[in-house]
Short mmCIF file of C-alpha atoms in Angstrom, two decimals:
data_model
loop_
_atom_site.label_atom_id
_atom_site.label_comp_id
_atom_site.label_asym_id
_atom_site.label_seq_id
_atom_site.Cartn_x
_atom_site.Cartn_y
_atom_site.Cartn_z
CA UNK Y 132 0.00 0.00 0.00
CA UNK Y 133 1.29 3.46 -0.82
CA UNK Y 134 0.11 7.04 -0.65
CA UNK Y 135 0.17 9.81 -3.21
CA UNK Y 136 2.14 12.03 -0.86
CA UNK Y 137 4.95 9.60 -0.04
CA UNK Y 138 7.80 11.57 1.49
CA UNK Y 139 5.66 14.55 2.49
CA UNK Y 140 3.90 14.81 5.83
CA UNK Y 141 0.93 16.92 6.83
CA UNK Y 142 -0.88 17.10 10.13
CA UNK Y 143 -3.54 14.72 8.79
CA UNK Y 144 -1.35 11.98 7.41
CA UNK Y 145 1.22 12.26 10.21
CA UNK Y 146 -1.45 11.39 12.75
CA UNK Y 147 -2.40 8.44 10.58
CA UNK Y 148 1.20 7.19 10.44
CA UNK Y 149 1.61 7.63 14.21
CA UNK Y 150 -1.56 5.61 14.77
CA UNK Y 151 -0.27 2.87 12.48
CA UNK Y 152 3.10 3.02 14.24
CA UNK Y 153 1.43 2.35 17.59
CA UNK Y 154 -0.41 -0.64 16.10
CA UNK Y 155 2.77 -2.14 14.69
CA UNK Y 156 4.56 -1.55 17.97
CA UNK Y 157 1.80 -3.42 19.80
CA UNK Y 158 2.00 -6.34 17.37
CA UNK Y 159 5.74 -6.61 17.89
CA UNK Y 160 5.36 -7.01 21.65
CA UNK Y 161 5.09 -3.49 22.97
CA UNK Y 162 1.63 -3.90 24.50
CA UNK Y 163 3.01 -3.82 28.05
CA UNK Y 164 5.87 -1.42 27.32
CA UNK Y 165 4.55 2.06 26.39
CA UNK Y 166 7.07 4.35 24.71
CA UNK Y 167 7.33 8.11 24.46
CA UNK Y 168 8.51 10.29 21.60
CA UNK Y 169 8.89 14.06 21.37
CA UNK Y 170 8.16 15.64 18.01
CA UNK Y 171 10.50 18.51 17.14
CA UNK Y 172 11.34 20.56 14.05
CA UNK Y 173 8.91 20.63 11.16
CA UNK Y 174 6.78 17.85 12.63
CA UNK Y 175 6.13 19.90 15.77
CA UNK Y 176 5.35 22.95 13.64
CA UNK Y 177 2.75 21.23 11.44
CA UNK Y 178 1.10 19.59 14.45
CA UNK Y 179 0.65 22.92 16.25
CA UNK Y 180 0.41 25.58 13.52
CA UNK Y 181 -1.38 26.17 10.25
CA UNK Y 182 1.05 28.40 8.36
CA UNK Y 183 3.24 25.49 7.27
CA UNK Y 184 1.48 22.72 5.39
CA UNK Y 185 4.07 19.96 5.28
CA UNK Y 186 7.49 18.63 6.17
CA UNK Y 187 9.64 16.03 4.43
CA UNK Y 188 10.63 13.93 7.44
CA UNK Y 189 9.72 13.49 11.06
CA UNK Y 190 12.36 14.60 13.58
CA UNK Y 191 11.75 13.08 16.99
CA UNK Y 192 13.46 12.47 20.30
CA UNK Y 193 13.07 8.80 21.25
CA UNK Y 194 14.97 5.97 22.84
CA UNK Y 195 16.51 3.38 20.54
CA UNK Y 196 14.02 0.61 21.30
CA UNK Y 197 14.57 -2.10 18.71
CA UNK Y 198 10.91 -3.01 18.23
CA UNK Y 199 10.00 0.68 17.79
CA UNK Y 200 12.61 0.92 15.05
CA UNK Y 201 11.15 -2.18 13.45
CA UNK Y 202 7.66 -0.70 13.72
CA UNK Y 203 8.87 2.49 11.99
CA UNK Y 204 10.31 0.38 9.16
CA UNK Y 205 7.11 -1.65 8.76
CA UNK Y 206 4.93 1.45 8.55
CA UNK Y 207 7.34 2.96 6.06
CA UNK Y 208 7.25 -0.16 3.88
CA UNK Y 209 3.49 -0.39 3.99
CA UNK Y 210 2.88 3.20 3.02
CA UNK Y 211 5.79 3.65 0.65
CA UNK Y 212 7.56 6.16 2.86
CA UNK Y 213 11.25 6.97 2.51
CA UNK Y 214 13.78 5.15 4.68
CA UNK Y 215 14.08 6.92 8.00
CA UNK Y 216 10.77 8.74 7.60
CA UNK Y 217 10.82 9.10 11.38
CA UNK Y 218 14.29 9.41 12.86
CA UNK Y 219 16.25 10.60 15.85
CA UNK Y 220 18.97 12.38 13.87
CA UNK Y 221 18.00 15.60 15.67
CA UNK Y 222 19.58 14.14 18.80
CA UNK Y 223 22.99 14.37 17.08
CA UNK Y 224 22.65 18.11 16.43
CA UNK Y 225 23.66 21.04 18.69
CA UNK Y 226 19.99 21.96 19.06
CA UNK Y 227 19.33 18.81 21.08
CA UNK Y 228 19.52 18.86 24.86
CA UNK Y 229 18.35 16.37 27.46
CA UNK Y 230 16.46 19.25 29.07
CA UNK Y 231 13.99 19.12 26.22
CA UNK Y 232 12.02 16.36 27.89
CA UNK Y 233 11.42 18.64 30.88
CA UNK Y 234 9.78 21.31 28.74
CA UNK Y 235 7.81 19.21 26.29
CA UNK Y 236 4.01 18.96 26.50
CA UNK Y 237 1.58 16.09 25.75
CA UNK Y 238 0.18 15.91 22.19
CA UNK Y 239 -1.67 12.61 21.82
CA UNK Y 240 -1.54 8.98 22.94
CA UNK Y 241 -2.10 6.32 20.28
CA UNK Y 242 -3.43 2.88 21.25
CA UNK Y 243 -2.31 3.33 24.85
CA UNK Y 244 1.32 2.51 23.93
CA UNK Y 245 2.67 5.47 21.97
CA UNK Y 246 2.80 8.68 24.00
CA UNK Y 247 3.55 11.58 21.68
CA UNK Y 248 4.74 14.89 23.05
CA UNK Y 249 5.69 18.13 21.37
CA UNK Y 250 7.07 21.57 22.28
CA UNK Y 251 5.41 24.96 22.55
CA UNK Y 252 6.15 27.96 20.34
CA UNK Y 253 8.84 29.66 22.41
CA UNK Y 254 10.82 26.41 22.72
CA UNK Y 255 10.54 25.76 18.98
CA UNK Y 256 11.83 29.29 18.42
CA UNK Y 257 14.76 28.71 20.78
CA UNK Y 258 15.77 25.52 18.95
CA UNK Y 259 15.44 27.13 15.53
CA UNK Y 260 17.48 30.15 16.67
CA UNK Y 261 20.31 27.82 17.64
CA UNK Y 262 20.13 26.01 14.30
CA UNK Y 263 19.69 29.26 12.33
CA UNK Y 264 20.00 27.58 8.91
CA UNK Y 265 19.37 29.95 6.03
CA UNK Y 266 18.62 27.11 3.64
CA UNK Y 267 15.96 25.36 5.73
CA UNK Y 268 12.70 26.62 7.28
CA UNK Y 269 14.30 27.80 10.51
CA UNK Y 270 13.86 31.55 10.12
CA UNK Y 271 10.51 31.46 8.35
CA UNK Y 272 9.19 29.05 10.97
CA UNK Y 273 10.18 31.49 13.69
CA UNK Y 274 8.25 34.30 12.00
CA UNK Y 275 5.31 32.03 11.22
CA UNK Y 276 5.06 30.98 14.87
CA UNK Y 277 5.19 34.59 16.04
CA UNK Y 278 2.55 35.61 13.51
CA UNK Y 279 0.14 32.80 14.33
CA UNK Y 280 0.53 33.15 18.08
CA UNK Y 281 -0.21 36.85 17.80
CA UNK Y 282 -3.25 36.23 15.56
CA UNK Y 283 -4.72 33.83 18.14
CA UNK Y 284 -4.27 36.32 20.96
CA UNK Y 285 -1.38 34.45 22.57
CA UNK Y 286 1.70 36.38 21.45
CA UNK Y 287 5.17 35.06 22.19
CA UNK Y 288 7.21 37.74 23.96
CA UNK Y 289 10.96 38.18 24.15
CA UNK Y 290 10.74 37.24 27.82
CA UNK Y 291 9.18 33.89 26.90
CA UNK Y 292 11.88 33.22 24.28
CA UNK Y 293 14.61 34.28 26.68
CA UNK Y 294 13.28 31.92 29.31
CA UNK Y 295 13.12 29.05 26.78
CA UNK Y 296 16.72 29.66 25.61
CA UNK Y 297 17.94 29.70 29.19
CA UNK Y 298 15.94 26.60 30.12
CA UNK Y 299 17.24 24.59 27.16
CA UNK Y 300 20.74 25.92 26.67
CA UNK Y 301 21.63 27.81 29.84
CA UNK Y 302 21.81 31.16 28.06
CA UNK Y 303 22.39 32.92 24.75
CA UNK Y 304 26.08 32.14 24.45
CA UNK Y 305 25.48 29.18 22.11
CA UNK Y 306 23.01 31.07 19.88
CA UNK Y 307 24.68 32.42 16.67
CA UNK Y 308 24.95 36.18 16.56
CA UNK Y 309 23.02 36.29 13.29
CA UNK Y 310 20.14 34.56 15.03
CA UNK Y 311 20.29 36.98 17.95
CA UNK Y 312 20.18 39.99 15.59
CA UNK Y 313 17.38 38.32 13.60
CA UNK Y 314 15.06 37.74 16.55
CA UNK Y 315 15.70 41.19 17.98
CA UNK Y 316 14.91 42.81 14.62
CA UNK Y 317 11.79 40.71 14.08
CA UNK Y 318 10.39 41.42 17.55
CA UNK Y 319 11.13 45.14 17.24
CA UNK Y 320 9.38 45.39 13.89
CA UNK Y 321 6.41 43.28 14.92
CA UNK Y 322 4.86 43.06 11.45
CA UNK Y 323 5.43 39.34 11.05
CA UNK Y 324 3.16 38.60 8.11
CA UNK Y 325 4.83 41.23 5.94
CA UNK Y 326 8.25 39.71 6.50
CA UNK Y 327 7.32 36.02 6.36
CA UNK Y 328 7.06 35.66 2.58
CA UNK Y 329 10.33 37.47 1.94
CA UNK Y 330 12.22 35.25 4.34
CA UNK Y 331 10.68 32.10 2.93
CA UNK Y 332 11.61 33.16 -0.59
CA UNK Y 333 15.17 33.72 0.58
CA UNK Y 334 15.29 30.21 2.04
CA UNK Y 335 14.02 28.73 -1.20
CA UNK Y 336 16.70 30.64 -3.13
CA UNK Y 337 19.35 29.27 -0.78
CA UNK Y 338 18.07 25.73 -1.36
CA UNK Y 339 18.26 26.27 -5.12
CA UNK Y 340 21.84 27.55 -4.85
CA UNK Y 341 22.88 24.45 -2.91
CA UNK Y 342 21.07 22.15 -5.31
CA UNK Y 343 22.82 23.72 -8.30
CA UNK Y 344 26.15 23.35 -6.51
CA UNK Y 345 25.53 19.69 -5.77
CA UNK Y 346 24.61 19.02 -9.39
CA UNK Y 347 27.82 20.67 -10.57
CA UNK Y 348 29.92 19.07 -7.80
CA UNK Y 349 28.57 15.61 -6.99
CA UNK Y 350 29.46 14.27 -3.58
CA UNK Y 351 28.81 14.99 0.06
CA UNK Y 352 28.23 18.61 0.92
CA UNK Y 353 29.85 19.51 4.23
CA UNK Y 354 28.34 22.08 6.55
CA UNK Y 355 31.41 24.29 6.20
CA UNK Y 356 30.93 24.15 2.43
CA UNK Y 357 27.34 25.24 2.84
CA UNK Y 358 28.44 28.26 4.86
CA UNK Y 359 30.93 29.35 2.20
CA UNK Y 360 28.56 28.77 -0.71
CA UNK Y 361 25.79 30.76 0.92
CA UNK Y 362 27.98 33.48 2.38
CA UNK Y 363 27.20 36.06 -0.26
CA UNK Y 364 23.54 35.06 -0.46
CA UNK Y 365 23.23 35.26 3.32
CA UNK Y 366 24.72 38.76 3.31
CA UNK Y 367 22.14 39.86 0.75
CA UNK Y 368 19.33 38.18 2.67
CA UNK Y 369 20.37 39.68 5.97
CA UNK Y 370 20.66 43.12 4.39
CA UNK Y 371 17.27 42.97 2.67
CA UNK Y 372 15.46 41.63 5.74
CA UNK Y 373 17.02 44.06 8.17
CA UNK Y 374 16.43 46.98 5.84
CA UNK Y 375 12.77 46.05 5.60
CA UNK Y 376 12.54 45.62 9.37
CA UNK Y 377 14.10 49.05 9.85
CA UNK Y 378 11.56 50.56 7.44
CA UNK Y 379 8.68 48.94 9.31
CA UNK Y 380 9.95 50.25 12.62
CA UNK Y 381 10.24 53.78 11.23
CA UNK Y 382 6.63 53.66 9.97
CA UNK Y 383 5.24 52.66 13.38
#
């Protein structure tokens, strides 16, 4: 069995896959051994917000339980999903911290054995500030979260973000300076919807630049290579975004 959207995940089909995952886990012997996962990254965004429609993989924090891994593989095979459709690669990145479990919140429980948790907006922002990748959805997700929280009457303040950064990482020392300047500029301007599309377009351009480079230079692309390749593009993006933010601030 396969789906038309193999390799893309929305709120609707992700819940379906999680439900199927819990069933497979039960079949493999997990009935008396409930497990817990924490959704992070794009998966957490699409579960909690409407501005982003999909993600291409499911980043999660979870223990390496062998039958859970097998259950993930079985669901992937049955629905034609890419290998590693749900993975714990996030736990190998600087954005991961063991403190995350302390500040996650319940999302849903599937078949009494799969307890799924997620993280609230300010903690997502903190993690995405640390990652700060110009070629992913990190910056646009930050603005999208701020915009949607404000629209629903539950704005995320600097104090909330500051608290989340300190709770997860102990302080701002590990946050890249570009990310610090970015969040300060965004919060000062406040007009999130006006900036969102520009930032997203910039991220798409960065992805295209990297794709063209990979086509011309086959092989693994190291993170340091990414930084060099995007250096000029990042300068232009930073300039254009900050100029726009300055203009917004002057108009208010």
